[in-house]
mmCIF file of C-alpha atoms in Angstrom:
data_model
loop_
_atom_site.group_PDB
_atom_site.id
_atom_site.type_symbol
_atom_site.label_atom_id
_atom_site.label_comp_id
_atom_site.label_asym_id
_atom_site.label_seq_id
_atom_site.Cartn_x
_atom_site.Cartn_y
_atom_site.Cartn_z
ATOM 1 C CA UNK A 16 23.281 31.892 0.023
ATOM 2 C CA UNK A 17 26.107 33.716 -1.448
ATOM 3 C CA UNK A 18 22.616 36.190 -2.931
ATOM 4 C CA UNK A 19 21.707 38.430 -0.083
ATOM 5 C CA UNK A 20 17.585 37.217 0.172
ATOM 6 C CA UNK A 21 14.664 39.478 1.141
ATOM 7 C CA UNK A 22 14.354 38.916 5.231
ATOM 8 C CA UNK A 23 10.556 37.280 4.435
ATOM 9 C CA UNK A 24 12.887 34.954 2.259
ATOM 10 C CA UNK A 25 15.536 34.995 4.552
ATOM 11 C CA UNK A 26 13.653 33.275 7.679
ATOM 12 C CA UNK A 27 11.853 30.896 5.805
ATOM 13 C CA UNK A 28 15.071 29.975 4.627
ATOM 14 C CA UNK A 29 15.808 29.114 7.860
ATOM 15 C CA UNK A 30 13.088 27.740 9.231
ATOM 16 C CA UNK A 31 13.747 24.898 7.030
ATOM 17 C CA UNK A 32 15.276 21.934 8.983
ATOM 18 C CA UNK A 33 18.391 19.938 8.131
ATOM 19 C CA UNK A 34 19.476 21.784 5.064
ATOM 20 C CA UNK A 35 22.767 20.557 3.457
ATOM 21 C CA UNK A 36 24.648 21.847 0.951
ATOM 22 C CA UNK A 37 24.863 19.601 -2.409
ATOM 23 C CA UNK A 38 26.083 19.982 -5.282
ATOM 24 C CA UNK A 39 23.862 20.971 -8.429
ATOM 25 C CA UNK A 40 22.879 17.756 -10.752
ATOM 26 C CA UNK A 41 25.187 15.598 -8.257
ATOM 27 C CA UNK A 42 23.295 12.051 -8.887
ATOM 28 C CA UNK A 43 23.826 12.400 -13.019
ATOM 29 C CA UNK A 44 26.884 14.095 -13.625
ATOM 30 C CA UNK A 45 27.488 16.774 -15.818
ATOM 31 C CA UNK A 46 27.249 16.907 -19.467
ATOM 32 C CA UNK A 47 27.463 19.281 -22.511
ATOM 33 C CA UNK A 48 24.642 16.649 -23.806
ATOM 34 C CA UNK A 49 22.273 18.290 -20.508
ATOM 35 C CA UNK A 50 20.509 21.776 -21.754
ATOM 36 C CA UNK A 51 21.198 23.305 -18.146
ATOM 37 C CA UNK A 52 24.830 22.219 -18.963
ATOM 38 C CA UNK A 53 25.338 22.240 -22.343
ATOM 39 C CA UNK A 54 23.425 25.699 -22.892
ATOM 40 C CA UNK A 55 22.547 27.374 -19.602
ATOM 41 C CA UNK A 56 25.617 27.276 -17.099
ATOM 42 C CA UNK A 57 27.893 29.863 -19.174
ATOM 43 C CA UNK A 58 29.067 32.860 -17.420
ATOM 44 C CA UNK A 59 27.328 35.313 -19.567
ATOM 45 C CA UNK A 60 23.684 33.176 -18.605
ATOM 46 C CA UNK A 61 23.088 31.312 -15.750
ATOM 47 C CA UNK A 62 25.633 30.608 -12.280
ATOM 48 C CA UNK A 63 25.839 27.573 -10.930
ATOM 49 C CA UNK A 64 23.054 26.814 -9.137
ATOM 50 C CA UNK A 65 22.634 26.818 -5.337
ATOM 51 C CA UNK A 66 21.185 23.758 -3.871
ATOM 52 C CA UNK A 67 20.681 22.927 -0.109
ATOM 53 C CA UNK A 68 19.031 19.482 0.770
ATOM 54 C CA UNK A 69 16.965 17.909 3.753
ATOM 55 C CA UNK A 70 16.347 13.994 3.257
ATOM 56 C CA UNK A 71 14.543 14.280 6.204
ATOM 57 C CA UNK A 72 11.755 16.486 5.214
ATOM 58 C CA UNK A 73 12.444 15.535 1.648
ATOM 59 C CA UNK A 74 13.252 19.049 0.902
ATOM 60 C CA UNK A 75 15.239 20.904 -1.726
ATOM 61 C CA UNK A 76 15.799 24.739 -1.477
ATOM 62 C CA UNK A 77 18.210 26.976 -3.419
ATOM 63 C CA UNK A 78 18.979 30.280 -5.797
ATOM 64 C CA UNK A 79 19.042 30.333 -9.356
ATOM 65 C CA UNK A 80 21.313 33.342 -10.047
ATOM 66 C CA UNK A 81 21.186 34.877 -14.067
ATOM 67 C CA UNK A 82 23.978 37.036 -14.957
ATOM 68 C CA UNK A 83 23.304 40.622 -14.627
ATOM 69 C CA UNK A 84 25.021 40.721 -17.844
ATOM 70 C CA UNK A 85 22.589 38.965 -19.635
ATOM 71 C CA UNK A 86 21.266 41.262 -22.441
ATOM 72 C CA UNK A 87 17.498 39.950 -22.207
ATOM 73 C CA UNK A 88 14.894 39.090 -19.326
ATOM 74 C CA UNK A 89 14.130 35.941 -17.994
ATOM 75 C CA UNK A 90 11.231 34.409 -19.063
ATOM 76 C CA UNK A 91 8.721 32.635 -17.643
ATOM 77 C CA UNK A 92 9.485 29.614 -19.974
ATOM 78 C CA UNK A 93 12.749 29.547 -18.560
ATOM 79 C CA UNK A 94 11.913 29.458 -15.223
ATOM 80 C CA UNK A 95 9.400 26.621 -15.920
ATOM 81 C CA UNK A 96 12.290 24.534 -17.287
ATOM 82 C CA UNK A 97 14.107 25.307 -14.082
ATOM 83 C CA UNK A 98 11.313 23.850 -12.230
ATOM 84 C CA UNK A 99 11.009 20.706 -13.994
ATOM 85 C CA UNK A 100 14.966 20.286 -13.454
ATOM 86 C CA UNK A 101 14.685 21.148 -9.673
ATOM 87 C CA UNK A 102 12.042 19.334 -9.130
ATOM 88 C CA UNK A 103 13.231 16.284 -11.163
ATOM 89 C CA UNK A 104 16.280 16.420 -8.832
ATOM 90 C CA UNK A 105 14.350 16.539 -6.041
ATOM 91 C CA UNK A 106 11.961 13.484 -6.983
ATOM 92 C CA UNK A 107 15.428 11.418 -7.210
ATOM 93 C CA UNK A 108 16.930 11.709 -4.286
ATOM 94 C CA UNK A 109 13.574 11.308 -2.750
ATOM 95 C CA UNK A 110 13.651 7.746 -4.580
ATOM 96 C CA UNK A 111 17.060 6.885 -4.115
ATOM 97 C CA UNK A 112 16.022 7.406 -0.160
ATOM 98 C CA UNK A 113 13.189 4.808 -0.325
ATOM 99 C CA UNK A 114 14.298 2.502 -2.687
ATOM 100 C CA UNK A 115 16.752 -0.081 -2.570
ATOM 101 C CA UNK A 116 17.216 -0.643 -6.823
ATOM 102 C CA UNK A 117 18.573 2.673 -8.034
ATOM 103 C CA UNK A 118 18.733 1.040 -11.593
ATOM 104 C CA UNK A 119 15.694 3.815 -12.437
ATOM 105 C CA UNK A 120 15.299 6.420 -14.333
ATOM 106 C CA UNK A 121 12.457 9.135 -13.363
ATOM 107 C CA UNK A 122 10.517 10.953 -16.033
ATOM 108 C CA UNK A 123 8.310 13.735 -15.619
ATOM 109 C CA UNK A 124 4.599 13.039 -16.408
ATOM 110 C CA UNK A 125 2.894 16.323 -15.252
ATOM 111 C CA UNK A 126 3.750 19.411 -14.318
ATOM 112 C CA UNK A 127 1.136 22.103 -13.392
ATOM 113 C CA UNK A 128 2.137 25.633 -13.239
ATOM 114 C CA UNK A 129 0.306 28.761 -11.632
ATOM 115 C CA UNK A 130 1.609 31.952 -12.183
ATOM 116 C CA UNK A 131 1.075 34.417 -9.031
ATOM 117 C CA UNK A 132 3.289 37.502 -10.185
ATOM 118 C CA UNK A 133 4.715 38.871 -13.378
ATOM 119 C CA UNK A 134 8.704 38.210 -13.762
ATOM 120 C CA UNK A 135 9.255 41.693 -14.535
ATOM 121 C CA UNK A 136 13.596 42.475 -14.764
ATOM 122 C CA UNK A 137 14.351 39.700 -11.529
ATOM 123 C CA UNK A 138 17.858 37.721 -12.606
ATOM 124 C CA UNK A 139 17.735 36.076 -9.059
ATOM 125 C CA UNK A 140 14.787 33.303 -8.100
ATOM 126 C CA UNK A 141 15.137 31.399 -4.389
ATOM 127 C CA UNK A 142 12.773 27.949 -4.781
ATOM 128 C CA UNK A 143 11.716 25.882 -2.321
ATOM 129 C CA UNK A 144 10.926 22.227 -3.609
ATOM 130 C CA UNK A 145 9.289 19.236 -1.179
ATOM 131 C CA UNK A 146 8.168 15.789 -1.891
ATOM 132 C CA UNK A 147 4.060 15.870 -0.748
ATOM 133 C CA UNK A 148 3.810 11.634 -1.951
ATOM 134 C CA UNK A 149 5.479 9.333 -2.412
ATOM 135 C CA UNK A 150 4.171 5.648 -3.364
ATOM 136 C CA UNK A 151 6.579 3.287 -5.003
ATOM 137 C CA UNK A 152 7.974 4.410 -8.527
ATOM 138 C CA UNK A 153 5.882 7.619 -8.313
ATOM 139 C CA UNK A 154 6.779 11.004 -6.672
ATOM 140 C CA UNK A 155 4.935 14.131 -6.446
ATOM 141 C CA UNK A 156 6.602 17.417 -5.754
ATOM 142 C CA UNK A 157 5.444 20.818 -5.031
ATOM 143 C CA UNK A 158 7.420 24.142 -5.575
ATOM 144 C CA UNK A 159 7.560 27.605 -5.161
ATOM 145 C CA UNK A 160 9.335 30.341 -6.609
ATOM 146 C CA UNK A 161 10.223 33.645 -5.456
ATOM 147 C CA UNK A 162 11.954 36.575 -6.598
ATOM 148 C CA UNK A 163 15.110 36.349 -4.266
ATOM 149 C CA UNK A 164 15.326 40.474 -4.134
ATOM 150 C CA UNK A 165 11.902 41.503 -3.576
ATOM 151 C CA UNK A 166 10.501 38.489 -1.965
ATOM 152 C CA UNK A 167 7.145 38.263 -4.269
ATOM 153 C CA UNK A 168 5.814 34.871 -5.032
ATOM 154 C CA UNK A 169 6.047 33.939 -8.604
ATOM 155 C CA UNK A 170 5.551 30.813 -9.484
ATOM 156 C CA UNK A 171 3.799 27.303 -7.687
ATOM 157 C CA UNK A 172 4.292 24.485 -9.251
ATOM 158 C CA UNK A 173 3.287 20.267 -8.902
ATOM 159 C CA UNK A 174 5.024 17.885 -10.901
ATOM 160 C CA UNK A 175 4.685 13.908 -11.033
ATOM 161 C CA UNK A 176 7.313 11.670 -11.873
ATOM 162 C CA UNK A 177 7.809 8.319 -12.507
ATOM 163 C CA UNK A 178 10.527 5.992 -12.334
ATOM 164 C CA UNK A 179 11.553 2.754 -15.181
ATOM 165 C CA UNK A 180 13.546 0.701 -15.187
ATOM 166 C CA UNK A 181 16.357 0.800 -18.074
ATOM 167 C CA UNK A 182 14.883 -1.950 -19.526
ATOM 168 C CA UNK A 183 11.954 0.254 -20.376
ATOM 169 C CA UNK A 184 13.625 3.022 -21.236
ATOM 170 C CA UNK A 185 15.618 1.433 -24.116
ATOM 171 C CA UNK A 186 12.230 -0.575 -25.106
ATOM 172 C CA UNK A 187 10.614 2.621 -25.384
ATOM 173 C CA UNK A 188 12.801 4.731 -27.293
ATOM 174 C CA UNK A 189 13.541 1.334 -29.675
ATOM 175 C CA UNK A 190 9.482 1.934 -30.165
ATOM 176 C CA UNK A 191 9.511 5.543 -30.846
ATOM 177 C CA UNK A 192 10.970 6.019 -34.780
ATOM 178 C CA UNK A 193 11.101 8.986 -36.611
ATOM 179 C CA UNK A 194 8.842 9.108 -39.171
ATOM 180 C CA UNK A 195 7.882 11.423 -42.314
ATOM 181 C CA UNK A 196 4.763 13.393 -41.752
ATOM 182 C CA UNK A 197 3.422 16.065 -43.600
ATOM 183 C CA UNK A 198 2.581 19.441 -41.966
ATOM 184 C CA UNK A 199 -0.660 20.365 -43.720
ATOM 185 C CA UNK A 200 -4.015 21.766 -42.192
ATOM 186 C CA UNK A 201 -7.094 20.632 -44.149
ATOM 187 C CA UNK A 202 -9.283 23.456 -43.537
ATOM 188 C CA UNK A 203 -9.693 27.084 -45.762
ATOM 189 C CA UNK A 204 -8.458 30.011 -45.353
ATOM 190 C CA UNK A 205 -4.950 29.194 -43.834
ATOM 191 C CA UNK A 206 -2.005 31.037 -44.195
ATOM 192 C CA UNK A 207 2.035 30.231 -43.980
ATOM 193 C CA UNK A 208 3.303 31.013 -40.903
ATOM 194 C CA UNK A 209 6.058 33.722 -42.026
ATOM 195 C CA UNK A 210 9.499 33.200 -42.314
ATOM 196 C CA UNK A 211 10.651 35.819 -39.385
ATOM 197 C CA UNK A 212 8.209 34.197 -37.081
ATOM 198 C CA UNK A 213 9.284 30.717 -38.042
ATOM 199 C CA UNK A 214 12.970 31.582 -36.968
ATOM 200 C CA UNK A 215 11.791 33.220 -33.914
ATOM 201 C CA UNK A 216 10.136 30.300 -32.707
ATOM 202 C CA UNK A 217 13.545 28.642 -33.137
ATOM 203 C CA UNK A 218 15.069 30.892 -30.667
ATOM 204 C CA UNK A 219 12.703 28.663 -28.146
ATOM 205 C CA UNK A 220 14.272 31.022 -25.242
ATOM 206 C CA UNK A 221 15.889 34.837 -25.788
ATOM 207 C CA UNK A 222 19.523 33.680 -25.028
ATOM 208 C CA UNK A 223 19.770 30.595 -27.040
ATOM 209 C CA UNK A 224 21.729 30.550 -30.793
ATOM 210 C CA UNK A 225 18.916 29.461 -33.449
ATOM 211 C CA UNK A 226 19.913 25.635 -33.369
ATOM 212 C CA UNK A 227 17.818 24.664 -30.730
ATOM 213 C CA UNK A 228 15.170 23.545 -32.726
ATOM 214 C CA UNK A 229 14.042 23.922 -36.300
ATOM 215 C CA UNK A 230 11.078 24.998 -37.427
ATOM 216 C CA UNK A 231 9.662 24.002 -41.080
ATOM 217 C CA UNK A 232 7.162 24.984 -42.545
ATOM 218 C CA UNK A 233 3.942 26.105 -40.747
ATOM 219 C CA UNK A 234 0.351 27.063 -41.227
ATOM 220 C CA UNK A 235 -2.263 29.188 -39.405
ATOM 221 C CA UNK A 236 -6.135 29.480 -39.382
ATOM 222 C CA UNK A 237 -7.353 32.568 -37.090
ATOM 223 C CA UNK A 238 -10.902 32.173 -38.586
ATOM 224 C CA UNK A 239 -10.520 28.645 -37.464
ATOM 225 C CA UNK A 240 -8.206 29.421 -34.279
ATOM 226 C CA UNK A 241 -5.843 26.132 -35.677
ATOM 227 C CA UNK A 242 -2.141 26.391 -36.058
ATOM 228 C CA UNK A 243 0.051 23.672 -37.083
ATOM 229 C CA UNK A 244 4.234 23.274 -37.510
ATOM 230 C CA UNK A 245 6.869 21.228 -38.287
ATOM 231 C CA UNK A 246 9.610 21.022 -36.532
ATOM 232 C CA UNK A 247 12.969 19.347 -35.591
ATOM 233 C CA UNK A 248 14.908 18.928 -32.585
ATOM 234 C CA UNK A 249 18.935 19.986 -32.109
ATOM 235 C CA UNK A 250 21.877 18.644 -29.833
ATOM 236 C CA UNK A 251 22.601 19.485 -26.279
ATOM 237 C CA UNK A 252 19.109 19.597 -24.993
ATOM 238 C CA UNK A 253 18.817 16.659 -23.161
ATOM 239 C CA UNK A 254 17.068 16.135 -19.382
ATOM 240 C CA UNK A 255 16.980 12.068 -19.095
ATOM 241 C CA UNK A 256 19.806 10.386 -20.880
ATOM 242 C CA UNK A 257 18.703 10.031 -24.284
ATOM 243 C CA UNK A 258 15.721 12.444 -24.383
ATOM 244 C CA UNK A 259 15.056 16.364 -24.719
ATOM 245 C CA UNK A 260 14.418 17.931 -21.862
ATOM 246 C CA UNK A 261 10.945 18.766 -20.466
ATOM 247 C CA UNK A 262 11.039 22.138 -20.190
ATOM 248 C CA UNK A 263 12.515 22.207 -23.908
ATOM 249 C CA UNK A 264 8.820 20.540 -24.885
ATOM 250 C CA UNK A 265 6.889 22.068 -22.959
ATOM 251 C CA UNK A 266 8.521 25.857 -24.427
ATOM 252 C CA UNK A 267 8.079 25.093 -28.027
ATOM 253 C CA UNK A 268 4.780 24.036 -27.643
ATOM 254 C CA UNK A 269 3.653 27.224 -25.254
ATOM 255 C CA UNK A 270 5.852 29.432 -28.005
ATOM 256 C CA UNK A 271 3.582 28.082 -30.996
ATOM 257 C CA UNK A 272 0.740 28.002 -28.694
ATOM 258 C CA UNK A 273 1.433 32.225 -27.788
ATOM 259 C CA UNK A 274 1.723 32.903 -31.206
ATOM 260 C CA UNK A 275 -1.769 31.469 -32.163
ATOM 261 C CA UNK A 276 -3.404 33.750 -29.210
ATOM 262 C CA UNK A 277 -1.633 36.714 -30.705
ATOM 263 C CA UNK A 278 -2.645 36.333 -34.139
ATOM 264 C CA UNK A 279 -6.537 34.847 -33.154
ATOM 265 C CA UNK A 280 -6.581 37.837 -30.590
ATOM 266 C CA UNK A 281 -4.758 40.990 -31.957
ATOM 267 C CA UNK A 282 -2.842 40.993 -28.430
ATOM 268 C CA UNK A 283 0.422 42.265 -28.813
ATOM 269 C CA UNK A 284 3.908 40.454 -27.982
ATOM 270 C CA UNK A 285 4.928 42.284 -25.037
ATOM 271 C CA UNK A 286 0.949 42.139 -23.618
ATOM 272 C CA UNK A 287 0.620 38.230 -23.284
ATOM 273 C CA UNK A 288 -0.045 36.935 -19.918
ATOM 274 C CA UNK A 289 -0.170 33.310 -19.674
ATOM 275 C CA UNK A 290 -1.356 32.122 -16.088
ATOM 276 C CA UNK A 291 -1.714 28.592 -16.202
ATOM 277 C CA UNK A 292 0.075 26.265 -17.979
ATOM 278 C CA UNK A 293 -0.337 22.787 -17.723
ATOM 279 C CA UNK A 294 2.041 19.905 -19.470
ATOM 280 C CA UNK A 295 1.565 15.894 -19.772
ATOM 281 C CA UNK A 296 4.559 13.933 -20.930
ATOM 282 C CA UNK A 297 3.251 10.753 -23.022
ATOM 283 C CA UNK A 298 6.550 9.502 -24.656
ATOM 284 C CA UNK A 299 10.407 10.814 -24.239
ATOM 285 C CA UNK A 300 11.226 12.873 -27.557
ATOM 286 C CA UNK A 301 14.536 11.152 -28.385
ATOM 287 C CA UNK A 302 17.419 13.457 -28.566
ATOM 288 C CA UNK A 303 17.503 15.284 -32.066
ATOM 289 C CA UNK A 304 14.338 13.809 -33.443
ATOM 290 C CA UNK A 305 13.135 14.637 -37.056
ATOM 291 C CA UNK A 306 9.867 15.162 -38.763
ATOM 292 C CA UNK A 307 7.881 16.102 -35.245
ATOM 293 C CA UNK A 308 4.406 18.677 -35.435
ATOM 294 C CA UNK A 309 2.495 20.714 -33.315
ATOM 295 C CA UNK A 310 -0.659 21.216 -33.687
ATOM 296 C CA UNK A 311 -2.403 24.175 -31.862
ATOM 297 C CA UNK A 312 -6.465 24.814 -31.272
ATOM 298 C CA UNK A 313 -8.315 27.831 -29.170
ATOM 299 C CA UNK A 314 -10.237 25.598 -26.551
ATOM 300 C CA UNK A 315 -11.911 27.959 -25.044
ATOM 301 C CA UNK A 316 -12.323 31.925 -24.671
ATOM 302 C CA UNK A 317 -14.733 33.778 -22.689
ATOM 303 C CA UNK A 318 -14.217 37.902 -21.970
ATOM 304 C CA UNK A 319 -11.223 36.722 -19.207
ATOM 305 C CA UNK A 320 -9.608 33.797 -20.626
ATOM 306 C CA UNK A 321 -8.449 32.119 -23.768
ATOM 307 C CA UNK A 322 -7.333 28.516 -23.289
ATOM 308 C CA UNK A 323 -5.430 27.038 -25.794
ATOM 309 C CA UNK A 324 -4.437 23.731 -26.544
ATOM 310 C CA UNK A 325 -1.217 21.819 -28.103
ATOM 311 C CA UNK A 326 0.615 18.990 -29.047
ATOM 312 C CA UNK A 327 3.564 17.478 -29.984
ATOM 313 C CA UNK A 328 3.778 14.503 -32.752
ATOM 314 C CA UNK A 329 4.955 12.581 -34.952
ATOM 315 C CA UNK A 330 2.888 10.267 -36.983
ATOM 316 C CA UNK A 331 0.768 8.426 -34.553
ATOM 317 C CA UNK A 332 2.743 9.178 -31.396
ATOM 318 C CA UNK A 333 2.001 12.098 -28.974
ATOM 319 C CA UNK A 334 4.867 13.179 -26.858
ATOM 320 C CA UNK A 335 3.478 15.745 -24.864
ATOM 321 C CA UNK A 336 0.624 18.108 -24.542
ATOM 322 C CA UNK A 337 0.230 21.915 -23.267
ATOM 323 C CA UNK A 338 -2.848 23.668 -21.973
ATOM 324 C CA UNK A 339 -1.980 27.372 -21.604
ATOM 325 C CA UNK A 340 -4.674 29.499 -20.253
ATOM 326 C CA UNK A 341 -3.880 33.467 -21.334
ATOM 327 C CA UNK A 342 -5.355 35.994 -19.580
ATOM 328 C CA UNK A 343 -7.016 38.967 -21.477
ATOM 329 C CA UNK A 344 -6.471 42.528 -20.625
ATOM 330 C CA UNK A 345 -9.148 44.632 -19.374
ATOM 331 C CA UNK A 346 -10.013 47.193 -21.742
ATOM 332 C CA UNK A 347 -9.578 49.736 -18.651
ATOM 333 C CA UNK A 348 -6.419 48.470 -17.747
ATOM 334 C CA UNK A 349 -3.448 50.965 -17.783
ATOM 335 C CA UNK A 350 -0.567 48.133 -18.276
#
């Protein structure tokens, strides 16, 4: 590691048998079409990843290093779309290893994400990644996620993939159309989202230009604890050929999904703790796809916990879901 790690790091770094060095996204190639590639791996962002890899023990370890020139924090967002990459990469090899038709394409389906520490100012993030089960087209991964410098746990994380066949793939997305559907909310006492916090949601992360995504039109019921918004998807975000990236859908959903607990609860930006989040992957979202919605609804809330709960779609079709459970401040709490 070219990152100096924290020594706890350090030995379980190597403790870790038959770790090779391999190069980052080596099975797919490199594309400005990617996100990571298109919008992350620029010197002022995100260095090229680090990636060691054990076949063996079906392990994948590395460092994600940001630039310490980058003007903003890492978010948590972020490092969940890291995670579904990593672990994505992971879950392929792991297939390629078992399987003798590589003529597959693996999507996510899940990915379940616990929160142990806040992110805080950390630019540098060691992960270890390992394939739990495997049974035919399906792989499970688990991962972890440390701050590199100061050794905390940060993040654990399962995902589940599953592989098709290109024959699928191309059925599937020939199935998926885009669609007009109007964003509307049929209940009183809703409000337009504003315009400032429309084009912040655009931003989807801190260091991305505004063309990400495009948010239209939007409307909010805290009475009701609903939000819903339209919204369309822009180039160079891809994870699977063909489709945006996971950690692209699940962001915009926990974005929209932050903003209702903010305006339902009266917490402030800076004060939102999300400590669960939870994402299923119905469809692919074909690359810059018009006329999509999410729709947004408090679950849940006790004194502790507000869960809320989101979607993404488009006319009949869900895409993917979010269930983000926020964690309230105690009143006596100095943070």
């Amino acid at each position: 590691m070219n990152v100096p790690l924290h020594p706890t790091l350090q030995t379980r770094f190597a403790s870790l048998p038959d770790l090779v060095p391999i190069e980052f996204h080596a099975l797919w190639g490199h594309s400005t079409a990617q996100f990571l590639d298109g919008r992350m791996l620029q010197p002022l962002i995100l260095h090229p990843p680090q990636y060691t890899l054990s076949i063996p023990s079906r392990t994948l370890a590395g460092l994600w290093t940001f630039s310490p020139k980058l003007s903003t924090f890492v978010q948590e967002t972020t490092l969940l779309t890291m995670i579904d990459d990593v672990t994505g990469e992971l879950a392929y090899h792991v297939y390629l290893a078992t399987q003798t038709d590589n003529k597959h394409i693996g999507f996510t389906v899940n990915l379940h994400v616990d929160k142990h520490t806040n992110v805080d100012v950390a630019k540098e993030f060691y992960f270890e990644a390992r394939a739990v089960d495997v049974e035919g087209r399906k792989v499970c991964i688990e991962c972890r996620v440390f701050d590199a410098r100061a050794g905390c746990l940060l993040m654990t994380a399962r995902a589940m993939f599953v592989f098709m066949s290109f024959a699928q793939v191309s059925k599937k997305s020939k199935d998926t159309q885009s669609v007009s559907h109007a964003v509307h909310v049929q209940i009183p006492d809703s409000c337009n989202i504003g315009t400032a916090e429309l084009r912040g949601l655009d931003r989807v992360m801190n260091f991305l230009p505004p063309d990400t995504v495009t948010h239209s039109r939007g409307f909010i019921n805290t009475h009701a604890q609903t939000l819903v918004v339209g919204l369309d998807f822009g180039p160079n975000i891809s994870g699977p050929p063909i489709y945006v990236h996971g950690g692209i859908l699940a962001t915009v959903l926990y974005n929209a999904s932050a903003l209702l607990f903010a305006k339902t609860t009266k917490v402030e930006d800076g004060l939102i703790n999300a400590s669960v989040r939870d994402v299923n992957y119905y469809k692919g979202v074909p690359l810059e796809c018009q006329n999509t919605v999410i729709e947004a609804h408090v679950e849940t809330q006790d004194e502790k916990h507000v869960v809320v709960f989101a979607k993404l779609v488009q006319g009949p079709h869900v895409f993917t879901t979010l269930k983000t459970t926020f964690t309230l401040q105690s009143p006596h709490s100095k943070l």
